[in-house]
């Protein structure tokens, strides 16, 4: 499934790496794309939207939707 999240608090390459690793810890097969300028994280994964959002939140970021 394709999930798109608006995420606040991302500003650098470290943020991209942290979010990517958090999502892949939940689903190692996930495809993750992070757009810092648009504050958008796109994830292709079979995991639930809630679980993916929680993984991003656990890294300290705010998921808006």
mmJSON file of the N, C-alpha and C atoms, coordinates in Angstrom:
{"data_MODEL":{"atom_site":{
"group_PDB":["ATOM","ATOM","ATOM","ATOM","ATOM","ATOM","ATOM","ATOM","ATOM","ATOM","ATOM","ATOM","ATOM","ATOM","ATOM","ATOM","ATOM","ATOM","ATOM","ATOM","ATOM","ATOM","ATOM","ATOM","ATOM","ATOM","ATOM","ATOM","ATOM","ATOM","ATOM","ATOM","ATOM","ATOM","ATOM","ATOM","ATOM","ATOM","ATOM","ATOM","ATOM","ATOM","ATOM","ATOM","ATOM","ATOM","ATOM","ATOM","ATOM","ATOM","ATOM","ATOM","ATOM","ATOM","ATOM","ATOM","ATOM","ATOM","ATOM","ATOM","ATOM","ATOM","ATOM","ATOM","ATOM","ATOM","ATOM","ATOM","ATOM","ATOM","ATOM","ATOM","ATOM","ATOM","ATOM","ATOM","ATOM","ATOM","ATOM","ATOM","ATOM","ATOM","ATOM","ATOM","ATOM","ATOM","ATOM","ATOM","ATOM","ATOM","ATOM","ATOM","ATOM","ATOM","ATOM","ATOM","ATOM","ATOM","ATOM","ATOM","ATOM","ATOM","ATOM","ATOM","ATOM","ATOM","ATOM","ATOM","ATOM","ATOM","ATOM","ATOM","ATOM","ATOM","ATOM","ATOM","ATOM","ATOM","ATOM","ATOM","ATOM","ATOM","ATOM","ATOM","ATOM","ATOM","ATOM","ATOM","ATOM","ATOM","ATOM","ATOM","ATOM","ATOM","ATOM","ATOM","ATOM","ATOM","ATOM","ATOM","ATOM","ATOM","ATOM","ATOM","ATOM","ATOM","ATOM","ATOM","ATOM","ATOM","ATOM","ATOM","ATOM","ATOM","ATOM","ATOM","ATOM","ATOM","ATOM","ATOM","ATOM","ATOM","ATOM","ATOM","ATOM","ATOM","ATOM","ATOM","ATOM","ATOM","ATOM","ATOM","ATOM","ATOM","ATOM","ATOM","ATOM","ATOM","ATOM","ATOM","ATOM","ATOM","ATOM","ATOM","ATOM","ATOM","ATOM","ATOM","ATOM","ATOM","ATOM","ATOM","ATOM","ATOM","ATOM"],
"id":[1,2,3,4,5,6,7,8,9,10,11,12,13,14,15,16,17,18,19,20,21,22,23,24,25,26,27,28,29,30,31,32,33,34,35,36,37,38,39,40,41,42,43,44,45,46,47,48,49,50,51,52,53,54,55,56,57,58,59,60,61,62,63,64,65,66,67,68,69,70,71,72,73,74,75,76,77,78,79,80,81,82,83,84,85,86,87,88,89,90,91,92,93,94,95,96,97,98,99,100,101,102,103,104,105,106,107,108,109,110,111,112,113,114,115,116,117,118,119,120,121,122,123,124,125,126,127,128,129,130,131,132,133,134,135,136,137,138,139,140,141,142,143,144,145,146,147,148,149,150,151,152,153,154,155,156,157,158,159,160,161,162,163,164,165,166,167,168,169,170,171,172,173,174,175,176,177,178,179,180,181,182,183,184,185,186,187,188,189,190,191,192,193,194,195],
"type_symbol":["N","C","C","N","C","C","N","C","C","N","C","C","N","C","C","N","C","C","N","C","C","N","C","C","N","C","C","N","C","C","N","C","C","N","C","C","N","C","C","N","C","C","N","C","C","N","C","C","N","C","C","N","C","C","N","C","C","N","C","C","N","C","C","N","C","C","N","C","C","N","C","C","N","C","C","N","C","C","N","C","C","N","C","C","N","C","C","N","C","C","N","C","C","N","C","C","N","C","C","N","C","C","N","C","C","N","C","C","N","C","C","N","C","C","N","C","C","N","C","C","N","C","C","N","C","C","N","C","C","N","C","C","N","C","C","N","C","C","N","C","C","N","C","C","N","C","C","N","C","C","N","C","C","N","C","C","N","C","C","N","C","C","N","C","C","N","C","C","N","C","C","N","C","C","N","C","C","N","C","C","N","C","C","N","C","C","N","C","C","N","C","C","N","C","C"],
"label_atom_id":["N","CA","C","N","CA","C","N","CA","C","N","CA","C","N","CA","C","N","CA","C","N","CA","C","N","CA","C","N","CA","C","N","CA","C","N","CA","C","N","CA","C","N","CA","C","N","CA","C","N","CA","C","N","CA","C","N","CA","C","N","CA","C","N","CA","C","N","CA","C","N","CA","C","N","CA","C","N","CA","C","N","CA","C","N","CA","C","N","CA","C","N","CA","C","N","CA","C","N","CA","C","N","CA","C","N","CA","C","N","CA","C","N","CA","C","N","CA","C","N","CA","C","N","CA","C","N","CA","C","N","CA","C","N","CA","C","N","CA","C","N","CA","C","N","CA","C","N","CA","C","N","CA","C","N","CA","C","N","CA","C","N","CA","C","N","CA","C","N","CA","C","N","CA","C","N","CA","C","N","CA","C","N","CA","C","N","CA","C","N","CA","C","N","CA","C","N","CA","C","N","CA","C","N","CA","C","N","CA","C","N","CA","C","N","CA","C","N","CA","C","N","CA","C","N","CA","C"],
"label_alt_id":[null,null,null,null,null,null,null,null,null,null,null,null,null,null,null,null,null,null,null,null,null,null,null,null,null,null,null,null,null,null,null,null,null,null,null,null,null,null,null,null,null,null,null,null,null,null,null,null,null,null,null,null,null,null,null,null,null,null,null,null,null,null,null,null,null,null,null,null,null,null,null,null,null,null,null,null,null,null,null,null,null,null,null,null,null,null,null,null,null,null,null,null,null,null,null,null,null,null,null,null,null,null,null,null,null,null,null,null,null,null,null,null,null,null,null,null,null,null,null,null,null,null,null,null,null,null,null,null,null,null,null,null,null,null,null,null,null,null,null,null,null,null,null,null,null,null,null,null,null,null,null,null,null,null,null,null,null,null,null,null,null,null,null,null,null,null,null,null,null,null,null,null,null,null,null,null,null,null,null,null,null,null,null,null,null,null,null,null,null,null,null,null,null,null,null],
"label_comp_id":["UNK","UNK","UNK","UNK","UNK","UNK","UNK","UNK","UNK","UNK","UNK","UNK","UNK","UNK","UNK","UNK","UNK","UNK","UNK","UNK","UNK","UNK","UNK","UNK","UNK","UNK","UNK","UNK","UNK","UNK","UNK","UNK","UNK","UNK","UNK","UNK","UNK","UNK","UNK","UNK","UNK","UNK","UNK","UNK","UNK","UNK","UNK","UNK","UNK","UNK","UNK","UNK","UNK","UNK","UNK","UNK","UNK","UNK","UNK","UNK","UNK","UNK","UNK","UNK","UNK","UNK","UNK","UNK","UNK","UNK","UNK","UNK","UNK","UNK","UNK","UNK","UNK","UNK","UNK","UNK","UNK","UNK","UNK","UNK","UNK","UNK","UNK","UNK","UNK","UNK","UNK","UNK","UNK","UNK","UNK","UNK","UNK","UNK","UNK","UNK","UNK","UNK","UNK","UNK","UNK","UNK","UNK","UNK","UNK","UNK","UNK","UNK","UNK","UNK","UNK","UNK","UNK","UNK","UNK","UNK","UNK","UNK","UNK","UNK","UNK","UNK","UNK","UNK","UNK","UNK","UNK","UNK","UNK","UNK","UNK","UNK","UNK","UNK","UNK","UNK","UNK","UNK","UNK","UNK","UNK","UNK","UNK","UNK","UNK","UNK","UNK","UNK","UNK","UNK","UNK","UNK","UNK","UNK","UNK","UNK","UNK","UNK","UNK","UNK","UNK","UNK","UNK","UNK","UNK","UNK","UNK","UNK","UNK","UNK","UNK","UNK","UNK","UNK","UNK","UNK","UNK","UNK","UNK","UNK","UNK","UNK","UNK","UNK","UNK","UNK","UNK","UNK","UNK","UNK","UNK"],
"label_asym_id":["A","A","A","A","A","A","A","A","A","A","A","A","A","A","A","A","A","A","A","A","A","A","A","A","A","A","A","A","A","A","A","A","A","A","A","A","A","A","A","A","A","A","A","A","A","A","A","A","A","A","A","A","A","A","A","A","A","A","A","A","A","A","A","A","A","A","A","A","A","A","A","A","A","A","A","A","A","A","A","A","A","A","A","A","A","A","A","A","A","A","A","A","A","A","A","A","A","A","A","A","A","A","A","A","A","A","A","A","A","A","A","A","A","A","A","A","A","A","A","A","A","A","A","A","A","A","A","A","A","A","A","A","A","A","A","A","A","A","A","A","A","A","A","A","A","A","A","A","A","A","A","A","A","A","A","A","A","A","A","A","A","A","A","A","A","A","A","A","A","A","A","A","A","A","A","A","A","A","A","A","A","A","A","A","A","A","A","A","A","A","A","A","A","A","A"],
"label_entity_id":["1","1","1","1","1","1","1","1","1","1","1","1","1","1","1","1","1","1","1","1","1","1","1","1","1","1","1","1","1","1","1","1","1","1","1","1","1","1","1","1","1","1","1","1","1","1","1","1","1","1","1","1","1","1","1","1","1","1","1","1","1","1","1","1","1","1","1","1","1","1","1","1","1","1","1","1","1","1","1","1","1","1","1","1","1","1","1","1","1","1","1","1","1","1","1","1","1","1","1","1","1","1","1","1","1","1","1","1","1","1","1","1","1","1","1","1","1","1","1","1","1","1","1","1","1","1","1","1","1","1","1","1","1","1","1","1","1","1","1","1","1","1","1","1","1","1","1","1","1","1","1","1","1","1","1","1","1","1","1","1","1","1","1","1","1","1","1","1","1","1","1","1","1","1","1","1","1","1","1","1","1","1","1","1","1","1","1","1","1","1","1","1","1","1","1"],
"label_seq_id":[1,1,1,2,2,2,3,3,3,4,4,4,5,5,5,6,6,6,7,7,7,8,8,8,9,9,9,10,10,10,11,11,11,12,12,12,13,13,13,14,14,14,15,15,15,16,16,16,17,17,17,18,18,18,19,19,19,20,20,20,21,21,21,22,22,22,23,23,23,24,24,24,25,25,25,26,26,26,27,27,27,28,28,28,29,29,29,30,30,30,31,31,31,32,32,32,33,33,33,34,34,34,35,35,35,36,36,36,37,37,37,38,38,38,39,39,39,40,40,40,41,41,41,42,42,42,43,43,43,44,44,44,45,45,45,46,46,46,47,47,47,48,48,48,49,49,49,50,50,50,51,51,51,52,52,52,53,53,53,54,54,54,55,55,55,56,56,56,57,57,57,58,58,58,59,59,59,60,60,60,61,61,61,62,62,62,63,63,63,64,64,64,65,65,65],
"pdbx_PDB_ins_code":[null,null,null,null,null,null,null,null,null,null,null,null,null,null,null,null,null,null,null,null,null,null,null,null,null,null,null,null,null,null,null,null,null,null,null,null,null,null,null,null,null,null,null,null,null,null,null,null,null,null,null,null,null,null,null,null,null,null,null,null,null,null,null,null,null,null,null,null,null,null,null,null,null,null,null,null,null,null,null,null,null,null,null,null,null,null,null,null,null,null,null,null,null,null,null,null,null,null,null,null,null,null,null,null,null,null,null,null,null,null,null,null,null,null,null,null,null,null,null,null,null,null,null,null,null,null,null,null,null,null,null,null,null,null,null,null,null,null,null,null,null,null,null,null,null,null,null,null,null,null,null,null,null,null,null,null,null,null,null,null,null,null,null,null,null,null,null,null,null,null,null,null,null,null,null,null,null,null,null,null,null,null,null,null,null,null,null,null,null,null,null,null,null,null,null],
"Cartn_x":[0.83,0.0,0.883,0.352,1.066,0.514,1.405,1.019,1.789,1.109,1.747,1.467,2.536,2.428,3.008,2.39,2.977,3.649,4.955,5.743,6.482,6.285,6.984,8.23,9.237,10.44,11.605,11.417,12.507,13.285,14.625,15.391,16.702,17.116,18.444,18.541,19.717,19.968,19.817,20.155,19.982,18.512,17.632,16.193,15.74,16.22,15.871,16.303,17.533,18.07,17.283,16.975,16.252,14.863,14.16,12.809,12.867,13.795,13.937,14.246,15.163,15.514,14.355,13.594,12.458,11.398,11.113,10.111,10.613,11.872,12.421,12.614,12.702,12.738,11.389,10.338,8.986,8.73,9.218,9.033,10.306,11.185,12.463,12.322,11.174,10.951,10.356,10.069,9.416,10.282,9.622,10.265,9.901,10.897,10.676,11.27,10.484,10.959,10.625,11.626,11.439,11.736,10.791,10.966,10.976,12.174,12.307,11.583,11.681,11.065,9.544,8.964,7.503,6.985,7.917,7.564,6.744,7.126,6.352,7.199,6.575,7.182,6.228,6.75,5.963,6.518,5.619,6.029,5.198,5.886,5.237,5.472,4.385,4.514,3.174,3.243,2.031,1.604,2.426,2.088,0.976,0.302,-0.807,-0.303,-1.16,-0.834,-0.524,-1.304,-1.116,0.252,0.634,1.926,3.078,2.961,4.009,4.11,2.975,2.966,3.569,3.234,3.79,5.312,5.818,7.272,7.952,7.328,7.881,7.798,6.678,6.508,7.515,7.794,8.738,10.142,10.427,11.721,11.716,10.566,10.49,9.891,9.294,8.703,7.189,6.585,5.134,4.517,3.637,2.923,1.582,1.353,0.131,-1.065,-0.852,-1.982,-1.553],
"Cartn_y":[-1.173,0.0,1.247,2.285,3.555,4.492,4.986,5.9,7.2,8.324,9.631,10.33,10.8,11.488,12.89,13.846,15.162,15.127,15.422,15.258,16.558,17.061,18.265,17.872,18.751,18.55,17.982,17.699,17.17,18.336,18.268,19.386,19.002,17.734,17.396,15.918,15.549,14.164,13.197,13.64,12.784,12.436,13.398,13.161,12.114,12.245,11.282,9.88,9.771,8.471,7.903,8.741,8.274,7.759,8.486,8.072,6.81,6.769,5.583,4.35,4.463,3.322,2.904,3.869,3.545,2.766,3.204,2.514,1.13,1.034,-0.268,-1.225,-0.713,-1.598,-2.289,-1.592,-2.154,-3.062,-2.648,-3.405,-3.287,-4.285,-4.22,-4.082,-4.448,-4.364,-3.023,-2.152,-0.872,-0.004,0.698,1.717,3.059,3.867,5.129,6.272,7.32,8.546,9.718,10.529,11.682,12.949,13.885,15.186,16.237,16.726,17.686,18.996,19.495,20.77,20.723,19.621,19.476,18.904,18.527,17.894,16.617,15.854,14.68,13.414,12.37,11.044,10.103,9.434,8.458,7.075,6.146,4.788,3.783,2.831,1.669,0.518,0.044,-1.003,-1.693,-2.944,-3.687,-3.426,-2.717,-2.405,-1.369,-1.319,-0.375,1.062,1.967,3.395,3.833,3.337,3.706,3.241,2.02,1.486,2.291,2.658,3.444,4.838,5.469,6.797,6.728,5.685,5.53,5.373,4.655,4.474,5.819,6.668,7.996,8.864,8.821,9.589,9.161,7.873,7.364,7.938,8.428,9.069,10.541,11.029,12.416,13.411,12.915,13.794,13.852,14.923,15.102,14.71,13.717,13.283,14.003,14.809,15.628,14.856,13.919,13.168,11.806],
"Cartn_z":[0.0,0.0,0.0,-0.583,-0.659,0.411,1.268,2.344,2.174,2.386,2.339,3.663,4.297,5.584,5.464,6.139,6.324,7.685,7.7,8.914,9.232,10.436,10.89,11.677,11.612,12.403,11.621,10.334,9.51,8.915,8.977,8.446,7.76,7.863,7.351,6.974,6.514,6.125,7.29,8.491,9.661,9.846,9.626,9.742,8.728,7.506,6.457,6.875,7.362,7.777,8.954,9.946,11.133,10.77,9.927,9.53,8.686,7.755,6.9,7.736,8.67,9.52,10.411,10.925,11.791,11.02,9.8,8.98,8.591,8.212,7.796,8.965,10.173,11.344,11.497,11.125,11.17,9.969,8.804,7.561,6.726,6.809,6.084,4.565,4.028,2.58,2.147,3.076,2.77,1.866,0.966,0.15,0.774,1.082,1.792,0.979,0.791,0.149,1.061,1.344,2.224,1.431,1.448,0.807,1.91,2.243,3.336,3.042,1.815,1.462,1.567,1.169,1.196,2.518,3.415,4.696,4.466,3.437,3.056,3.141,3.676,3.705,2.981,1.954,1.208,1.509,1.792,2.155,1.374,0.759,0.152,1.121,1.733,2.752,2.952,3.392,3.74,5.181,5.938,7.342,7.389,8.522,8.665,8.722,8.308,8.351,9.78,10.73,12.133,12.631,12.308,12.752,12.152,10.88,10.233,10.852,11.085,11.711,13.109,13.852,15.198,15.16,14.185,14.051,13.802,12.983,12.712,13.97,14.658,15.899,16.965,17.026,18.025,17.827,16.623,16.352,16.739,17.19,17.664,16.689,15.621,14.618,14.789,14.298,14.38,13.054,13.082,11.893,11.874,10.832,10.755,10.212,9.32,8.756,8.311],
"occupancy":[1.0,1.0,1.0,1.0,1.0,1.0,1.0,1.0,1.0,1.0,1.0,1.0,1.0,1.0,1.0,1.0,1.0,1.0,1.0,1.0,1.0,1.0,1.0,1.0,1.0,1.0,1.0,1.0,1.0,1.0,1.0,1.0,1.0,1.0,1.0,1.0,1.0,1.0,1.0,1.0,1.0,1.0,1.0,1.0,1.0,1.0,1.0,1.0,1.0,1.0,1.0,1.0,1.0,1.0,1.0,1.0,1.0,1.0,1.0,1.0,1.0,1.0,1.0,1.0,1.0,1.0,1.0,1.0,1.0,1.0,1.0,1.0,1.0,1.0,1.0,1.0,1.0,1.0,1.0,1.0,1.0,1.0,1.0,1.0,1.0,1.0,1.0,1.0,1.0,1.0,1.0,1.0,1.0,1.0,1.0,1.0,1.0,1.0,1.0,1.0,1.0,1.0,1.0,1.0,1.0,1.0,1.0,1.0,1.0,1.0,1.0,1.0,1.0,1.0,1.0,1.0,1.0,1.0,1.0,1.0,1.0,1.0,1.0,1.0,1.0,1.0,1.0,1.0,1.0,1.0,1.0,1.0,1.0,1.0,1.0,1.0,1.0,1.0,1.0,1.0,1.0,1.0,1.0,1.0,1.0,1.0,1.0,1.0,1.0,1.0,1.0,1.0,1.0,1.0,1.0,1.0,1.0,1.0,1.0,1.0,1.0,1.0,1.0,1.0,1.0,1.0,1.0,1.0,1.0,1.0,1.0,1.0,1.0,1.0,1.0,1.0,1.0,1.0,1.0,1.0,1.0,1.0,1.0,1.0,1.0,1.0,1.0,1.0,1.0,1.0,1.0,1.0,1.0,1.0,1.0],
"B_iso_or_equiv":[0.0,0.0,0.0,0.0,0.0,0.0,0.0,0.0,0.0,0.0,0.0,0.0,0.0,0.0,0.0,0.0,0.0,0.0,0.0,0.0,0.0,0.0,0.0,0.0,0.0,0.0,0.0,0.0,0.0,0.0,0.0,0.0,0.0,0.0,0.0,0.0,0.0,0.0,0.0,0.0,0.0,0.0,0.0,0.0,0.0,0.0,0.0,0.0,0.0,0.0,0.0,0.0,0.0,0.0,0.0,0.0,0.0,0.0,0.0,0.0,0.0,0.0,0.0,0.0,0.0,0.0,0.0,0.0,0.0,0.0,0.0,0.0,0.0,0.0,0.0,0.0,0.0,0.0,0.0,0.0,0.0,0.0,0.0,0.0,0.0,0.0,0.0,0.0,0.0,0.0,0.0,0.0,0.0,0.0,0.0,0.0,0.0,0.0,0.0,0.0,0.0,0.0,0.0,0.0,0.0,0.0,0.0,0.0,0.0,0.0,0.0,0.0,0.0,0.0,0.0,0.0,0.0,0.0,0.0,0.0,0.0,0.0,0.0,0.0,0.0,0.0,0.0,0.0,0.0,0.0,0.0,0.0,0.0,0.0,0.0,0.0,0.0,0.0,0.0,0.0,0.0,0.0,0.0,0.0,0.0,0.0,0.0,0.0,0.0,0.0,0.0,0.0,0.0,0.0,0.0,0.0,0.0,0.0,0.0,0.0,0.0,0.0,0.0,0.0,0.0,0.0,0.0,0.0,0.0,0.0,0.0,0.0,0.0,0.0,0.0,0.0,0.0,0.0,0.0,0.0,0.0,0.0,0.0,0.0,0.0,0.0,0.0,0.0,0.0,0.0,0.0,0.0,0.0,0.0,0.0],
"pdbx_formal_charge":[null,null,null,null,null,null,null,null,null,null,null,null,null,null,null,null,null,null,null,null,null,null,null,null,null,null,null,null,null,null,null,null,null,null,null,null,null,null,null,null,null,null,null,null,null,null,null,null,null,null,null,null,null,null,null,null,null,null,null,null,null,null,null,null,null,null,null,null,null,null,null,null,null,null,null,null,null,null,null,null,null,null,null,null,null,null,null,null,null,null,null,null,null,null,null,null,null,null,null,null,null,null,null,null,null,null,null,null,null,null,null,null,null,null,null,null,null,null,null,null,null,null,null,null,null,null,null,null,null,null,null,null,null,null,null,null,null,null,null,null,null,null,null,null,null,null,null,null,null,null,null,null,null,null,null,null,null,null,null,null,null,null,null,null,null,null,null,null,null,null,null,null,null,null,null,null,null,null,null,null,null,null,null,null,null,null,null,null,null,null,null,null,null,null,null],
"auth_seq_id":[1,1,1,2,2,2,3,3,3,4,4,4,5,5,5,6,6,6,7,7,7,8,8,8,9,9,9,10,10,10,11,11,11,12,12,12,13,13,13,14,14,14,15,15,15,16,16,16,17,17,17,18,18,18,19,19,19,20,20,20,21,21,21,22,22,22,23,23,23,24,24,24,25,25,25,26,26,26,27,27,27,28,28,28,29,29,29,30,30,30,31,31,31,32,32,32,33,33,33,34,34,34,35,35,35,36,36,36,37,37,37,38,38,38,39,39,39,40,40,40,41,41,41,42,42,42,43,43,43,44,44,44,45,45,45,46,46,46,47,47,47,48,48,48,49,49,49,50,50,50,51,51,51,52,52,52,53,53,53,54,54,54,55,55,55,56,56,56,57,57,57,58,58,58,59,59,59,60,60,60,61,61,61,62,62,62,63,63,63,64,64,64,65,65,65],
"auth_comp_id":["UNK","UNK","UNK","UNK","UNK","UNK","UNK","UNK","UNK","UNK","UNK","UNK","UNK","UNK","UNK","UNK","UNK","UNK","UNK","UNK","UNK","UNK","UNK","UNK","UNK","UNK","UNK","UNK","UNK","UNK","UNK","UNK","UNK","UNK","UNK","UNK","UNK","UNK","UNK","UNK","UNK","UNK","UNK","UNK","UNK","UNK","UNK","UNK","UNK","UNK","UNK","UNK","UNK","UNK","UNK","UNK","UNK","UNK","UNK","UNK","UNK","UNK","UNK","UNK","UNK","UNK","UNK","UNK","UNK","UNK","UNK","UNK","UNK","UNK","UNK","UNK","UNK","UNK","UNK","UNK","UNK","UNK","UNK","UNK","UNK","UNK","UNK","UNK","UNK","UNK","UNK","UNK","UNK","UNK","UNK","UNK","UNK","UNK","UNK","UNK","UNK","UNK","UNK","UNK","UNK","UNK","UNK","UNK","UNK","UNK","UNK","UNK","UNK","UNK","UNK","UNK","UNK","UNK","UNK","UNK","UNK","UNK","UNK","UNK","UNK","UNK","UNK","UNK","UNK","UNK","UNK","UNK","UNK","UNK","UNK","UNK","UNK","UNK","UNK","UNK","UNK","UNK","UNK","UNK","UNK","UNK","UNK","UNK","UNK","UNK","UNK","UNK","UNK","UNK","UNK","UNK","UNK","UNK","UNK","UNK","UNK","UNK","UNK","UNK","UNK","UNK","UNK","UNK","UNK","UNK","UNK","UNK","UNK","UNK","UNK","UNK","UNK","UNK","UNK","UNK","UNK","UNK","UNK","UNK","UNK","UNK","UNK","UNK","UNK","UNK","UNK","UNK","UNK","UNK","UNK"],
"auth_asym_id":["A","A","A","A","A","A","A","A","A","A","A","A","A","A","A","A","A","A","A","A","A","A","A","A","A","A","A","A","A","A","A","A","A","A","A","A","A","A","A","A","A","A","A","A","A","A","A","A","A","A","A","A","A","A","A","A","A","A","A","A","A","A","A","A","A","A","A","A","A","A","A","A","A","A","A","A","A","A","A","A","A","A","A","A","A","A","A","A","A","A","A","A","A","A","A","A","A","A","A","A","A","A","A","A","A","A","A","A","A","A","A","A","A","A","A","A","A","A","A","A","A","A","A","A","A","A","A","A","A","A","A","A","A","A","A","A","A","A","A","A","A","A","A","A","A","A","A","A","A","A","A","A","A","A","A","A","A","A","A","A","A","A","A","A","A","A","A","A","A","A","A","A","A","A","A","A","A","A","A","A","A","A","A","A","A","A","A","A","A","A","A","A","A","A","A"],
"auth_atom_id":["N","CA","C","N","CA","C","N","CA","C","N","CA","C","N","CA","C","N","CA","C","N","CA","C","N","CA","C","N","CA","C","N","CA","C","N","CA","C","N","CA","C","N","CA","C","N","CA","C","N","CA","C","N","CA","C","N","CA","C","N","CA","C","N","CA","C","N","CA","C","N","CA","C","N","CA","C","N","CA","C","N","CA","C","N","CA","C","N","CA","C","N","CA","C","N","CA","C","N","CA","C","N","CA","C","N","CA","C","N","CA","C","N","CA","C","N","CA","C","N","CA","C","N","CA","C","N","CA","C","N","CA","C","N","CA","C","N","CA","C","N","CA","C","N","CA","C","N","CA","C","N","CA","C","N","CA","C","N","CA","C","N","CA","C","N","CA","C","N","CA","C","N","CA","C","N","CA","C","N","CA","C","N","CA","C","N","CA","C","N","CA","C","N","CA","C","N","CA","C","N","CA","C","N","CA","C","N","CA","C","N","CA","C","N","CA","C","N","CA","C","N","CA","C","N","CA","C"],
"pdbx_PDB_model_num":[1,1,1,1,1,1,1,1,1,1,1,1,1,1,1,1,1,1,1,1,1,1,1,1,1,1,1,1,1,1,1,1,1,1,1,1,1,1,1,1,1,1,1,1,1,1,1,1,1,1,1,1,1,1,1,1,1,1,1,1,1,1,1,1,1,1,1,1,1,1,1,1,1,1,1,1,1,1,1,1,1,1,1,1,1,1,1,1,1,1,1,1,1,1,1,1,1,1,1,1,1,1,1,1,1,1,1,1,1,1,1,1,1,1,1,1,1,1,1,1,1,1,1,1,1,1,1,1,1,1,1,1,1,1,1,1,1,1,1,1,1,1,1,1,1,1,1,1,1,1,1,1,1,1,1,1,1,1,1,1,1,1,1,1,1,1,1,1,1,1,1,1,1,1,1,1,1,1,1,1,1,1,1,1,1,1,1,1,1,1,1,1,1,1,1]
}}}
